[in-house]
GROMACS .gro file of C-alpha atoms in nm:
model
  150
    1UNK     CA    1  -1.630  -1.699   0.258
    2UNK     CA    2  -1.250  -1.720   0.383
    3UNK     CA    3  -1.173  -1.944   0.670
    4UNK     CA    4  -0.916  -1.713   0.823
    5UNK     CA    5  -0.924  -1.408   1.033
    6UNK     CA    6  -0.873  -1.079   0.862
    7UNK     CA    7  -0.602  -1.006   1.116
    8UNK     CA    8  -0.396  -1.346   0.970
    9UNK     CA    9  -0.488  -1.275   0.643
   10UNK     CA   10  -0.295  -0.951   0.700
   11UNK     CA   11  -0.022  -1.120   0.810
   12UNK     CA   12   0.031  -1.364   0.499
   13UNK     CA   13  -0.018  -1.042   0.274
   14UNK     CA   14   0.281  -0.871   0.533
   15UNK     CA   15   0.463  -1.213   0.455
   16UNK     CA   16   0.405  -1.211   0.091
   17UNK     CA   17   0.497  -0.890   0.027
   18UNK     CA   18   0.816  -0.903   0.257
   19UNK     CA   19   0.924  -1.201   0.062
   20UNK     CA   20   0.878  -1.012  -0.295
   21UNK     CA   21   1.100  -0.760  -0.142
   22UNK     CA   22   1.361  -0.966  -0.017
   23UNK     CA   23   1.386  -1.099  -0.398
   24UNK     CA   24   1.410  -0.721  -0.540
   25UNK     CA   25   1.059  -0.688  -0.598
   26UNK     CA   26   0.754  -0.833  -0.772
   27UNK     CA   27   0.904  -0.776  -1.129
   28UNK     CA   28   1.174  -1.012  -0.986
   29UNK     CA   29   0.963  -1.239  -0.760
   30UNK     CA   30   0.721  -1.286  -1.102
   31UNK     CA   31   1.018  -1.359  -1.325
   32UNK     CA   32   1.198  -1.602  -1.075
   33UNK     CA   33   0.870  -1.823  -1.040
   34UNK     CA   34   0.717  -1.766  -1.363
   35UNK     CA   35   0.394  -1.595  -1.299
   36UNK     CA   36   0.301  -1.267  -1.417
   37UNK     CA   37   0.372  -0.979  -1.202
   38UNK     CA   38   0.017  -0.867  -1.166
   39UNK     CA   39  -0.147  -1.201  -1.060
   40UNK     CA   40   0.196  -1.173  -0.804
   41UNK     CA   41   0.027  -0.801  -0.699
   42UNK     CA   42  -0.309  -0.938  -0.560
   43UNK     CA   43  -0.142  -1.176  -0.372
   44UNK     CA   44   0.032  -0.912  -0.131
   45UNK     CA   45  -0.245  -0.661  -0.182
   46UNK     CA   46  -0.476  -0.526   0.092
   47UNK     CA   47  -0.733  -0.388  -0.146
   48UNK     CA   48  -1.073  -0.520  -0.143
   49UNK     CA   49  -1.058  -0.608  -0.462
   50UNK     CA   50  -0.787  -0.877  -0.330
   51UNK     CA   51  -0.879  -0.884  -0.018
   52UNK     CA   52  -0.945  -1.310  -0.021
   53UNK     CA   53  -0.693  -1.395  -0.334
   54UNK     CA   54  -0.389  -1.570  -0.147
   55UNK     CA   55  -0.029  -1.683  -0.288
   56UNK     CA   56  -0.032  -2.036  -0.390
   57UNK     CA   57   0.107  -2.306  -0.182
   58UNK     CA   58   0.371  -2.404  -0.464
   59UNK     CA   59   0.460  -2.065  -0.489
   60UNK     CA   60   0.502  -1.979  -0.122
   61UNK     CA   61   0.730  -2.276  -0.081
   62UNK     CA   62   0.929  -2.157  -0.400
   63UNK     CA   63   0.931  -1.821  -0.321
   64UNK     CA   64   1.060  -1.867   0.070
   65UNK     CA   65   1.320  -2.098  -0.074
   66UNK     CA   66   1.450  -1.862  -0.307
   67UNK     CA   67   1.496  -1.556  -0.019
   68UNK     CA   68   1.728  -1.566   0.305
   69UNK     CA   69   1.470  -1.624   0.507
   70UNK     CA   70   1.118  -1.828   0.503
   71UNK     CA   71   0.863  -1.533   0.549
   72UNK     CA   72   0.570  -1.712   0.392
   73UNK     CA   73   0.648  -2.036   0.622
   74UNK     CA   74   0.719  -1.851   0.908
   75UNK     CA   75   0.344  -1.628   0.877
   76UNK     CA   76   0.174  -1.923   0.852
   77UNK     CA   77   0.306  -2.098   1.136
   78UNK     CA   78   0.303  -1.898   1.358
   79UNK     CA   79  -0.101  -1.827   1.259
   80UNK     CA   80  -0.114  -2.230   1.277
   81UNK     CA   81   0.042  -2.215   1.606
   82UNK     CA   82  -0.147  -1.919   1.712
   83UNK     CA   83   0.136  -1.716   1.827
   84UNK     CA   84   0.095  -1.348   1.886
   85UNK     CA   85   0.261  -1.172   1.611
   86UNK     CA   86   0.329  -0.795   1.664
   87UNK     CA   87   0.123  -0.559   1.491
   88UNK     CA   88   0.136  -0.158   1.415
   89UNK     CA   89  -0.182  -0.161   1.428
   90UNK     CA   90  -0.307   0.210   1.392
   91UNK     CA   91   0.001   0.407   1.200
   92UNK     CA   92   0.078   0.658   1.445
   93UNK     CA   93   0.367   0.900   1.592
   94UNK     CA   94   0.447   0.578   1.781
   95UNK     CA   95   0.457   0.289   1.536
   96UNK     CA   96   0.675   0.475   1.315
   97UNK     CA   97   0.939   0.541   1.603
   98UNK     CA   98   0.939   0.151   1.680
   99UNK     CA   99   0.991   0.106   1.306
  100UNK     CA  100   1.292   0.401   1.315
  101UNK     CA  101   1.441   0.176   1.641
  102UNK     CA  102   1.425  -0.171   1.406
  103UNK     CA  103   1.606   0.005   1.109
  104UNK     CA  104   1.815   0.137   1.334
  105UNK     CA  105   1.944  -0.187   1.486
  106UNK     CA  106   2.017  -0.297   1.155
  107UNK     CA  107   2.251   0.022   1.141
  108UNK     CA  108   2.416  -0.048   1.424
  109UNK     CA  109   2.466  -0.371   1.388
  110UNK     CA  110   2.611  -0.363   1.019
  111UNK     CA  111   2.805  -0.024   1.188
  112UNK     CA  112   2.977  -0.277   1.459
  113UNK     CA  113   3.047  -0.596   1.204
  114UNK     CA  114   3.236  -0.322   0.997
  115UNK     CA  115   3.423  -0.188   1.273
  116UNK     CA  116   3.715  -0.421   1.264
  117UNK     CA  117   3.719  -0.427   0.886
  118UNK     CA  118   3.593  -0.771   0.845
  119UNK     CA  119   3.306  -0.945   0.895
  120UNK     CA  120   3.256  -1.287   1.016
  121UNK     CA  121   2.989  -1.534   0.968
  122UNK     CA  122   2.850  -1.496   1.292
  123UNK     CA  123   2.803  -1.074   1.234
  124UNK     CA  124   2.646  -1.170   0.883
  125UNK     CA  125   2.362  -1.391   1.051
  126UNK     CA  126   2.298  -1.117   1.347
  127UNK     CA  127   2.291  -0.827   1.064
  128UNK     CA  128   2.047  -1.099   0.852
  129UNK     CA  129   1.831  -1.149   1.105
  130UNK     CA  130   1.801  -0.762   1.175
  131UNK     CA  131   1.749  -0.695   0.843
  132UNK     CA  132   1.433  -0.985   0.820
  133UNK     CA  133   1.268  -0.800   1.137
  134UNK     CA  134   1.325  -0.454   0.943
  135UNK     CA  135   1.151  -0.596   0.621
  136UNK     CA  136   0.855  -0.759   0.814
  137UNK     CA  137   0.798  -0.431   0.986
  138UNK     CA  138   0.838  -0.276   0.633
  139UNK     CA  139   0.584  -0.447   0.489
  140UNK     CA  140   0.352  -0.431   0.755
  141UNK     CA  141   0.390  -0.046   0.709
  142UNK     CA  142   0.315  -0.053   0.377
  143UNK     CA  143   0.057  -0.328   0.368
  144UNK     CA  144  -0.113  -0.059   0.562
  145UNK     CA  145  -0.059   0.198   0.337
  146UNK     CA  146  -0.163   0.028   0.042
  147UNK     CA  147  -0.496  -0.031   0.256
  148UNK     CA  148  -0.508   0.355   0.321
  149UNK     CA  149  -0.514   0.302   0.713
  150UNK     CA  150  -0.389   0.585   0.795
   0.00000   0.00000   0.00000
């Protein structure tokens, strides 16, 4: 028996598999920490099969320090302080446009840092912080995909 919702177990899969991502992938994420890729896999994955196996505590802190930006801390508190986090929820016509409008602010913003033909610290961190949003949304999407919600 888990003591969390399936809703914010969803969201520390989303987390976990946002952060492999941000490291190049599990191959990457499992070489970095030392852990085999496939024990890595269940972690993130929305399969039954998985569906109660969690990442580690030693590895989530090792694994957000090692990315740009603390997915696995930030999941978890914002499930500890029970703020809403944004959901596709069903994949339809309109989740995928909201996903098409986050990518695309991560266009536009990288489009107007490069504008000038240099980019200063303060453009980096706005097209960062786009590109964190557009990987959480990411791997949302394919947390639900790899569910077969469709």
């Amino acid at each position: 028996m888990r003591a969390i919702s399936n809703e914010h177990a969803s969201i520390i899969k989303a987390a976990t598999a946002a952060a492999y991502e941000a490291l190049g992938g599990v191959s990457r994420a499992a070489e970095a920490l030392s852990v085999a890729s496939s024990t890595l896999t269940k972690y993130a994955s929305m399969g039954e099969e998985w569906r109660d196996s969690f990442i580690r505590l030693d590895l989530a802190a090792e694994l957000d320090r090692r990315c740009d930006h603390p997915f696995l801390l930030t999941a978890m508190s914002r499930i500890v302080k029970d703020e809403r986090v944004s959901s596709f929820g069903a994949v339809t016509a309109s989740a995928v446009l909201r996903l098409d409008g986050v990518l695309d602010d991560v266009v536009r913003t990288a489009a107007q840092a490069i504008e000038d033909g240099r980019i200063d610290a303060a453009e980096r961190q706005a097209i960062r912080s786009r590109i964190v949003a557009a990987k959480q949304d990411l791997a949302r999407l394919e947390a639900m995909m790899m569910d077969g919600a469709a």
